[in-house]
Amino acid sequence: MLEISNVTKTFNTLKAVDDLSLTVNDGEIVGFVGPNGAGKTTTMKMLTGILKPDSGTVNINGFDMSKQPLEAKEIIGYISDSPDMFLRLKGIEFLNFIADIYKVPTDVRRERIEIFATRFGLMDALDLPMQNYSHGMRQKMMVAAALVHNPPVWILDEPLIGLDPKSAYNLKAMMHEHASAGNCVLFSTHVLEVAEKLCDKIVIINHGKDIFYGTMDELTSRYPGKDFEQIFLEMTGEKVE
């Protein structure tokens, strides 16, 4: 379970996140959508402890991120909005480095790395420096690294960007498998169709505020005769022709 309560974050005079509350229950996939600059990435970084909120609380499976950060971070799988990190390492070195941080036993990590490498077409790239990877290959490596310790809570910031169709399909299938096993997934996306088809619930954020949180049926019932794109544009103040 993932819960944020009345969280606010300000940069200079810009209030990036404004008194935001959100709960993702076990067994749920929740999509986080909003215009550029709406506060999605800032929220993700507070959920993972990268940024500290000015006020409010972040709770991961009962652990308060401000008071028990190590315990909370141990159970998170986080994919950031950029895959360009540790590029001087070979793929296998990077995965082992992350597995070491989370104290994944050698035999367990070997099995998981093989599963991810096979599923995402990484086997031939494991012994190459990641600086030689394409953007999509780096993104797939970030997915494998985020999940190598089998975390119950997934926080994924634009995880599908750059993935080829097969890899995107595999990741979406993994989200379903993870939630079906009683775990929770929160992911942000700019692709409204993905959020509509994949998620149990949708969060729409604008100017740092939650302007909708609920199921797609609940959303469309408020705007009869309109599709998700039209609803999204209307709710976020965009002009709809």
PDB file of C-alpha atoms in Angstrom:
ATOM      1  CA  MET A   1       0.000   0.000   0.000  1.00  0.00           C
ATOM      2  CA  LEU A   2       1.184   3.469  -0.876  1.00  0.00           C
ATOM      3  CA  GLU A   3      -0.236   6.572   0.750  1.00  0.00           C
ATOM      4  CA  ILE A   4       0.537  10.274   0.607  1.00  0.00           C
ATOM      5  CA  SER A   5      -1.382  12.692   2.805  1.00  0.00           C
ATOM      6  CA  ASN A   6      -1.607  16.471   2.321  1.00  0.00           C
ATOM      7  CA  VAL A   7       1.801  16.662   0.658  1.00  0.00           C
ATOM      8  CA  THR A   8       3.115  20.033  -0.515  1.00  0.00           C
ATOM      9  CA  LYS A   9       6.389  20.922  -2.247  1.00  0.00           C
ATOM     10  CA  THR A  10       7.509  24.409  -3.268  1.00  0.00           C
ATOM     11  CA  PHE A  11      10.537  25.443  -5.323  1.00  0.00           C
ATOM     12  CA  ASN A  12      11.272  29.124  -4.703  1.00  0.00           C
ATOM     13  CA  THR A  13       7.839  30.642  -5.379  1.00  0.00           C
ATOM     14  CA  LEU A  14       6.509  27.757  -7.492  1.00  0.00           C
ATOM     15  CA  LYS A  15       4.184  25.365  -5.664  1.00  0.00           C
ATOM     16  CA  ALA A  16       4.888  22.186  -7.641  1.00  0.00           C
ATOM     17  CA  VAL A  17       2.658  19.964  -5.475  1.00  0.00           C
ATOM     18  CA  ASP A  18      -0.195  21.506  -3.526  1.00  0.00           C
ATOM     19  CA  ASP A  19      -1.780  19.618  -0.594  1.00  0.00           C
ATOM     20  CA  LEU A  20      -1.957  16.357  -2.561  1.00  0.00           C
ATOM     21  CA  SER A  21      -3.408  13.176  -1.048  1.00  0.00           C
ATOM     22  CA  LEU A  22      -3.449   9.791  -2.757  1.00  0.00           C
ATOM     23  CA  THR A  23      -3.780   6.128  -1.789  1.00  0.00           C
ATOM     24  CA  VAL A  24      -2.833   3.118  -3.919  1.00  0.00           C
ATOM     25  CA  ASN A  25      -4.172  -0.051  -2.339  1.00  0.00           C
ATOM     26  CA  ASP A  26      -2.691  -3.517  -2.639  1.00  0.00           C
ATOM     27  CA  GLY A  27      -3.849  -5.188  -5.826  1.00  0.00           C
ATOM     28  CA  GLU A  28      -4.297  -1.901  -7.710  1.00  0.00           C
ATOM     29  CA  ILE A  29      -2.673  -0.327 -10.761  1.00  0.00           C
ATOM     30  CA  VAL A  30      -3.107   3.434 -10.612  1.00  0.00           C
ATOM     31  CA  GLY A  31      -2.261   5.725 -13.514  1.00  0.00           C
ATOM     32  CA  PHE A  32      -0.917   9.196 -12.794  1.00  0.00           C
ATOM     33  CA  VAL A  33      -1.598  11.654 -15.613  1.00  0.00           C
ATOM     34  CA  GLY A  34      -1.390  15.394 -16.114  1.00  0.00           C
ATOM     35  CA  PRO A  35       0.078  18.072 -18.384  1.00  0.00           C
ATOM     36  CA  ASN A  36       3.791  18.828 -18.446  1.00  0.00           C
ATOM     37  CA  GLY A  37       4.749  20.638 -15.260  1.00  0.00           C
ATOM     38  CA  ALA A  38       1.688  19.371 -13.377  1.00  0.00           C
ATOM     39  CA  GLY A  39       3.798  17.936 -10.526  1.00  0.00           C
ATOM     40  CA  LYS A  40       3.912  14.247 -11.425  1.00  0.00           C
ATOM     41  CA  THR A  41       7.693  13.744 -11.282  1.00  0.00           C
ATOM     42  CA  THR A  42       8.004  15.872  -8.141  1.00  0.00           C
ATOM     43  CA  THR A  43       5.377  13.674  -6.497  1.00  0.00           C
ATOM     44  CA  MET A  44       7.183  10.510  -7.605  1.00  0.00           C
ATOM     45  CA  LYS A  45      10.444  11.792  -6.136  1.00  0.00           C
ATOM     46  CA  MET A  46       8.783  12.529  -2.815  1.00  0.00           C
ATOM     47  CA  LEU A  47       7.206   9.078  -2.789  1.00  0.00           C
ATOM     48  CA  THR A  48      10.649   7.522  -3.179  1.00  0.00           C
ATOM     49  CA  GLY A  49      12.438   9.769  -0.696  1.00  0.00           C
ATOM     50  CA  ILE A  50      14.544  11.596  -3.297  1.00  0.00           C
ATOM     51  CA  LEU A  51      12.825  14.854  -2.332  1.00  0.00           C
ATOM     52  CA  LYS A  52      11.433  15.787   1.063  1.00  0.00           C
ATOM     53  CA  PRO A  53       7.977  17.341   1.165  1.00  0.00           C
ATOM     54  CA  ASP A  54       7.594  20.730   2.812  1.00  0.00           C
ATOM     55  CA  SER A  55       4.586  19.325   4.638  1.00  0.00           C
ATOM     56  CA  GLY A  56       2.502  16.176   4.681  1.00  0.00           C
ATOM     57  CA  THR A  57       3.450  12.509   4.966  1.00  0.00           C
ATOM     58  CA  VAL A  58       4.491   9.660   2.687  1.00  0.00           C
ATOM     59  CA  ASN A  59       3.745   6.123   3.833  1.00  0.00           C
ATOM     60  CA  ILE A  60       4.941   2.931   2.109  1.00  0.00           C
ATOM     61  CA  ASN A  61       3.420  -0.302   3.452  1.00  0.00           C
ATOM     62  CA  GLY A  62       3.209   1.230   6.897  1.00  0.00           C
ATOM     63  CA  PHE A  63       6.658   2.875   6.879  1.00  0.00           C
ATOM     64  CA  ASP A  64       6.824   6.660   7.184  1.00  0.00           C
ATOM     65  CA  MET A  65       9.337   7.848   4.581  1.00  0.00           C
ATOM     66  CA  SER A  66      10.560  10.692   6.807  1.00  0.00           C
ATOM     67  CA  LYS A  67      11.039   8.506   9.907  1.00  0.00           C
ATOM     68  CA  GLN A  68      11.885   5.085   8.430  1.00  0.00           C
ATOM     69  CA  PRO A  69      13.439   5.885   5.045  1.00  0.00           C
ATOM     70  CA  LEU A  70      15.566   2.751   4.711  1.00  0.00           C
ATOM     71  CA  GLU A  71      12.700   0.401   5.529  1.00  0.00           C
ATOM     72  CA  ALA A  72      10.429   2.243   3.099  1.00  0.00           C
ATOM     73  CA  LYS A  73      12.980   2.332   0.268  1.00  0.00           C
ATOM     74  CA  GLU A  74      13.782  -1.363   0.619  1.00  0.00           C
ATOM     75  CA  ILE A  75      10.290  -2.278  -0.560  1.00  0.00           C
ATOM     76  CA  ILE A  76      10.084   0.155  -3.496  1.00  0.00           C
ATOM     77  CA  GLY A  77      10.878  -0.536  -7.114  1.00  0.00           C
ATOM     78  CA  TYR A  78      11.455   2.863  -8.753  1.00  0.00           C
ATOM     79  CA  ILE A  79      11.980   3.732 -12.399  1.00  0.00           C
ATOM     80  CA  SER A  80      12.974   7.384 -12.784  1.00  0.00           C
ATOM     81  CA  ASP A  81      12.112   9.655 -15.689  1.00  0.00           C
ATOM     82  CA  SER A  82      15.649   9.322 -17.082  1.00  0.00           C
ATOM     83  CA  PRO A  83      17.558   6.098 -17.903  1.00  0.00           C
ATOM     84  CA  ASP A  84      20.893   7.877 -18.355  1.00  0.00           C
ATOM     85  CA  MET A  85      22.822   6.827 -15.248  1.00  0.00           C
ATOM     86  CA  PHE A  86      25.830   4.661 -14.424  1.00  0.00           C
ATOM     87  CA  LEU A  87      26.569   4.538 -18.142  1.00  0.00           C
ATOM     88  CA  ARG A  88      30.223   3.547 -17.713  1.00  0.00           C
ATOM     89  CA  LEU A  89      29.163   0.255 -16.170  1.00  0.00           C
ATOM     90  CA  LYS A  90      28.375  -2.808 -18.202  1.00  0.00           C
ATOM     91  CA  GLY A  91      24.773  -3.928 -17.986  1.00  0.00           C
ATOM     92  CA  ILE A  92      25.566  -6.934 -15.816  1.00  0.00           C
ATOM     93  CA  GLU A  93      27.766  -4.789 -13.532  1.00  0.00           C
ATOM     94  CA  PHE A  94      24.919  -2.342 -13.037  1.00  0.00           C
ATOM     95  CA  LEU A  95      22.402  -5.061 -12.231  1.00  0.00           C
ATOM     96  CA  ASN A  96      24.772  -6.699  -9.763  1.00  0.00           C
ATOM     97  CA  PHE A  97      25.500  -3.317  -8.181  1.00  0.00           C
ATOM     98  CA  ILE A  98      21.785  -2.723  -7.572  1.00  0.00           C
ATOM     99  CA  ALA A  99      21.332  -6.320  -6.358  1.00  0.00           C
ATOM    100  CA  ASP A 100      24.201  -5.774  -3.895  1.00  0.00           C
ATOM    101  CA  ILE A 101      22.501  -2.660  -2.508  1.00  0.00           C
ATOM    102  CA  TYR A 102      19.358  -4.649  -1.825  1.00  0.00           C
ATOM    103  CA  LYS A 103      21.292  -7.705  -0.599  1.00  0.00           C
ATOM    104  CA  VAL A 104      19.773 -10.056  -3.159  1.00  0.00           C
ATOM    105  CA  PRO A 105      21.413 -13.509  -2.813  1.00  0.00           C
ATOM    106  CA  THR A 106      23.657 -14.571  -5.699  1.00  0.00           C
ATOM    107  CA  ASP A 107      21.523 -17.486  -6.855  1.00  0.00           C
ATOM    108  CA  VAL A 108      18.309 -15.442  -6.646  1.00  0.00           C
ATOM    109  CA  ARG A 109      19.706 -12.488  -8.566  1.00  0.00           C
ATOM    110  CA  ARG A 110      21.140 -14.757 -11.241  1.00  0.00           C
ATOM    111  CA  GLU A 111      17.712 -16.249 -11.866  1.00  0.00           C
ATOM    112  CA  ARG A 112      15.940 -12.884 -11.890  1.00  0.00           C
ATOM    113  CA  ILE A 113      18.503 -11.257 -14.185  1.00  0.00           C
ATOM    114  CA  GLU A 114      18.132 -14.121 -16.638  1.00  0.00           C
ATOM    115  CA  ILE A 115      14.342 -13.783 -16.561  1.00  0.00           C
ATOM    116  CA  PHE A 116      14.423 -10.025 -17.182  1.00  0.00           C
ATOM    117  CA  ALA A 117      17.193 -10.223 -19.779  1.00  0.00           C
ATOM    118  CA  THR A 118      15.252 -12.847 -21.702  1.00  0.00           C
ATOM    119  CA  ARG A 119      11.936 -11.063 -21.401  1.00  0.00           C
ATOM    120  CA  PHE A 120      13.338  -7.714 -22.551  1.00  0.00           C
ATOM    121  CA  GLY A 121      15.914  -8.893 -25.085  1.00  0.00           C
ATOM    122  CA  LEU A 122      18.947  -7.859 -23.022  1.00  0.00           C
ATOM    123  CA  MET A 123      21.011 -11.055 -23.055  1.00  0.00           C
ATOM    124  CA  ASP A 124      23.384  -9.912 -25.816  1.00  0.00           C
ATOM    125  CA  ALA A 125      23.863  -6.494 -24.178  1.00  0.00           C
ATOM    126  CA  LEU A 126      24.712  -7.500 -20.607  1.00  0.00           C
ATOM    127  CA  ASP A 127      28.471  -7.478 -21.209  1.00  0.00           C
ATOM    128  CA  LEU A 128      28.472  -4.124 -23.016  1.00  0.00           C
ATOM    129  CA  PRO A 129      28.892  -0.680 -21.399  1.00  0.00           C
ATOM    130  CA  MET A 130      25.514   1.006 -21.047  1.00  0.00           C
ATOM    131  CA  GLN A 131      26.864   4.145 -22.733  1.00  0.00           C
ATOM    132  CA  ASN A 132      26.710   2.099 -25.942  1.00  0.00           C
ATOM    133  CA  TYR A 133      23.009   1.308 -25.435  1.00  0.00           C
ATOM    134  CA  SER A 134      20.152   3.018 -27.241  1.00  0.00           C
ATOM    135  CA  HIS A 135      17.641   4.942 -25.153  1.00  0.00           C
ATOM    136  CA  GLY A 136      15.257   1.995 -25.298  1.00  0.00           C
ATOM    137  CA  MET A 137      17.920  -0.461 -24.145  1.00  0.00           C
ATOM    138  CA  ARG A 138      18.801   1.799 -21.220  1.00  0.00           C
ATOM    139  CA  GLN A 139      15.142   2.020 -20.282  1.00  0.00           C
ATOM    140  CA  LYS A 140      14.827  -1.762 -20.277  1.00  0.00           C
ATOM    141  CA  MET A 141      17.905  -1.992 -18.066  1.00  0.00           C
ATOM    142  CA  MET A 142      16.296   0.464 -15.601  1.00  0.00           C
ATOM    143  CA  VAL A 143      13.226  -1.772 -15.464  1.00  0.00           C
ATOM    144  CA  ALA A 144      15.326  -4.848 -14.686  1.00  0.00           C
ATOM    145  CA  ALA A 145      17.338  -2.981 -12.049  1.00  0.00           C
ATOM    146  CA  ALA A 146      14.249  -1.556 -10.347  1.00  0.00           C
ATOM    147  CA  LEU A 147      12.658  -4.983 -10.018  1.00  0.00           C
ATOM    148  CA  VAL A 148      15.663  -7.210  -9.311  1.00  0.00           C
ATOM    149  CA  HIS A 149      14.915  -7.240  -5.561  1.00  0.00           C
ATOM    150  CA  ASN A 150      11.245  -8.177  -6.160  1.00  0.00           C
ATOM    151  CA  PRO A 151       9.747  -5.127  -4.409  1.00  0.00           C
ATOM    152  CA  PRO A 152       6.058  -5.144  -3.452  1.00  0.00           C
ATOM    153  CA  VAL A 153       5.533  -1.468  -4.338  1.00  0.00           C
ATOM    154  CA  TRP A 154       6.269  -0.223  -7.872  1.00  0.00           C
ATOM    155  CA  ILE A 155       6.626   3.514  -8.555  1.00  0.00           C
ATOM    156  CA  LEU A 156       7.252   4.026 -12.262  1.00  0.00           C
ATOM    157  CA  ASP A 157       7.810   7.449 -13.834  1.00  0.00           C
ATOM    158  CA  GLU A 158       7.036   7.251 -17.581  1.00  0.00           C
ATOM    159  CA  PRO A 159       8.301   3.643 -17.760  1.00  0.00           C
ATOM    160  CA  LEU A 160       7.092   2.970 -21.318  1.00  0.00           C
ATOM    161  CA  ILE A 161       8.936   5.825 -23.045  1.00  0.00           C
ATOM    162  CA  GLY A 162      11.438   4.465 -25.556  1.00  0.00           C
ATOM    163  CA  LEU A 163      10.375   0.837 -25.217  1.00  0.00           C
ATOM    164  CA  ASP A 164       9.704  -1.169 -28.345  1.00  0.00           C
ATOM    165  CA  PRO A 165       6.163  -2.605 -28.646  1.00  0.00           C
ATOM    166  CA  LYS A 166       7.125  -6.071 -27.401  1.00  0.00           C
ATOM    167  CA  SER A 167       8.953  -4.718 -24.349  1.00  0.00           C
ATOM    168  CA  ALA A 168       6.104  -2.304 -23.593  1.00  0.00           C
ATOM    169  CA  TYR A 169       3.643  -5.209 -23.801  1.00  0.00           C
ATOM    170  CA  ASN A 170       5.820  -7.299 -21.480  1.00  0.00           C
ATOM    171  CA  LEU A 171       6.100  -4.510 -18.919  1.00  0.00           C
ATOM    172  CA  LYS A 172       2.345  -3.911 -18.945  1.00  0.00           C
ATOM    173  CA  ALA A 173       1.807  -7.661 -18.479  1.00  0.00           C
ATOM    174  CA  MET A 174       4.230  -7.596 -15.536  1.00  0.00           C
ATOM    175  CA  MET A 175       2.252  -4.748 -13.950  1.00  0.00           C
ATOM    176  CA  HIS A 176      -0.887  -6.858 -14.159  1.00  0.00           C
ATOM    177  CA  GLU A 177       0.915  -9.893 -12.726  1.00  0.00           C
ATOM    178  CA  HIS A 178       2.313  -7.815  -9.879  1.00  0.00           C
ATOM    179  CA  ALA A 179      -1.044  -6.298  -8.944  1.00  0.00           C
ATOM    180  CA  SER A 180      -2.811  -9.653  -9.281  1.00  0.00           C
ATOM    181  CA  ALA A 181      -0.385 -11.028  -6.690  1.00  0.00           C
ATOM    182  CA  GLY A 182      -1.664  -8.450  -4.194  1.00  0.00           C
ATOM    183  CA  ASN A 183       0.941  -5.732  -4.729  1.00  0.00           C
ATOM    184  CA  CYS A 184       0.491  -2.147  -5.885  1.00  0.00           C
ATOM    185  CA  VAL A 185       1.653  -0.147  -8.902  1.00  0.00           C
ATOM    186  CA  LEU A 186       1.665   3.619  -9.438  1.00  0.00           C
ATOM    187  CA  PHE A 187       2.903   4.827 -12.802  1.00  0.00           C
ATOM    188  CA  SER A 188       2.834   8.103 -14.677  1.00  0.00           C
ATOM    189  CA  THR A 189       2.253   8.355 -18.390  1.00  0.00           C
ATOM    190  CA  HIS A 190       1.493  10.888 -21.106  1.00  0.00           C
ATOM    191  CA  VAL A 191      -0.232   8.215 -23.171  1.00  0.00           C
ATOM    192  CA  LEU A 192      -3.878   8.457 -22.157  1.00  0.00           C
ATOM    193  CA  GLU A 193      -4.830   5.271 -23.991  1.00  0.00           C
ATOM    194  CA  VAL A 194      -2.379   3.265 -21.873  1.00  0.00           C
ATOM    195  CA  ALA A 195      -3.785   4.693 -18.655  1.00  0.00           C
ATOM    196  CA  GLU A 196      -7.342   4.061 -19.821  1.00  0.00           C
ATOM    197  CA  LYS A 197      -6.773   0.420 -20.738  1.00  0.00           C
ATOM    198  CA  LEU A 198      -4.282  -0.640 -18.068  1.00  0.00           C
ATOM    199  CA  CYS A 199      -5.338   1.025 -14.838  1.00  0.00           C
ATOM    200  CA  ASP A 200      -7.845   0.200 -12.135  1.00  0.00           C
ATOM    201  CA  LYS A 201      -7.941   3.879 -11.186  1.00  0.00           C
ATOM    202  CA  ILE A 202      -6.783   7.182 -12.648  1.00  0.00           C
ATOM    203  CA  VAL A 203      -5.309  10.236 -10.938  1.00  0.00           C
ATOM    204  CA  ILE A 204      -5.426  13.484 -12.906  1.00  0.00           C
ATOM    205  CA  ILE A 205      -3.184  16.186 -11.525  1.00  0.00           C
ATOM    206  CA  ASN A 206      -2.918  19.812 -12.631  1.00  0.00           C
ATOM    207  CA  HIS A 207      -0.907  22.646 -11.072  1.00  0.00           C
ATOM    208  CA  GLY A 208       0.079  20.276  -8.284  1.00  0.00           C
ATOM    209  CA  LYS A 209      -3.497  19.502  -7.296  1.00  0.00           C
ATOM    210  CA  ASP A 210      -5.523  16.306  -7.579  1.00  0.00           C
ATOM    211  CA  ILE A 211      -8.482  17.183  -9.806  1.00  0.00           C
ATOM    212  CA  PHE A 212      -9.764  13.615 -10.157  1.00  0.00           C
ATOM    213  CA  TYR A 213      -9.115  10.260  -8.529  1.00  0.00           C
ATOM    214  CA  GLY A 214     -11.260   7.248  -9.301  1.00  0.00           C
ATOM    215  CA  THR A 215     -12.167   4.633 -11.889  1.00  0.00           C
ATOM    216  CA  MET A 216     -12.567   5.298 -15.591  1.00  0.00           C
ATOM    217  CA  ASP A 217     -16.277   4.522 -15.308  1.00  0.00           C
ATOM    218  CA  GLU A 218     -16.630   7.160 -12.591  1.00  0.00           C
ATOM    219  CA  LEU A 219     -14.817   9.675 -14.758  1.00  0.00           C
ATOM    220  CA  THR A 220     -16.759   9.065 -17.958  1.00  0.00           C
ATOM    221  CA  SER A 221     -20.078   9.108 -16.097  1.00  0.00           C
ATOM    222  CA  ARG A 222     -19.377  12.754 -15.256  1.00  0.00           C
ATOM    223  CA  TYR A 223     -18.788  13.612 -18.903  1.00  0.00           C
ATOM    224  CA  PRO A 224     -21.291  11.587 -20.952  1.00  0.00           C
ATOM    225  CA  GLY A 225     -20.567  11.337 -24.653  1.00  0.00           C
ATOM    226  CA  LYS A 226     -16.903  12.335 -24.340  1.00  0.00           C
ATOM    227  CA  ASP A 227     -13.803  10.175 -24.625  1.00  0.00           C
ATOM    228  CA  PHE A 228     -10.875  10.268 -22.195  1.00  0.00           C
ATOM    229  CA  GLU A 229      -8.817  12.666 -24.284  1.00  0.00           C
ATOM    230  CA  GLN A 230     -11.647  15.193 -24.497  1.00  0.00           C
ATOM    231  CA  ILE A 231     -12.304  14.868 -20.771  1.00  0.00           C
ATOM    232  CA  PHE A 232      -8.625  15.279 -19.923  1.00  0.00           C
ATOM    233  CA  LEU A 233      -8.254  18.393 -22.061  1.00  0.00           C
ATOM    234  CA  GLU A 234     -11.388  19.945 -20.583  1.00  0.00           C
ATOM    235  CA  MET A 235     -10.409  19.181 -16.993  1.00  0.00           C
ATOM    236  CA  THR A 236      -6.883  20.556 -17.392  1.00  0.00           C
ATOM    237  CA  GLY A 237      -8.059  23.740 -19.050  1.00  0.00           C
ATOM    238  CA  GLU A 238      -6.886  22.988 -22.565  1.00  0.00           C
ATOM    239  CA  LYS A 239      -8.844  24.210 -25.549  1.00  0.00           C
ATOM    240  CA  VAL A 240     -11.014  21.504 -27.113  1.00  0.00           C
ATOM    241  CA  GLU A 241     -12.025  22.031 -30.737  1.00  0.00           C
TER     242      GLU A 241
END
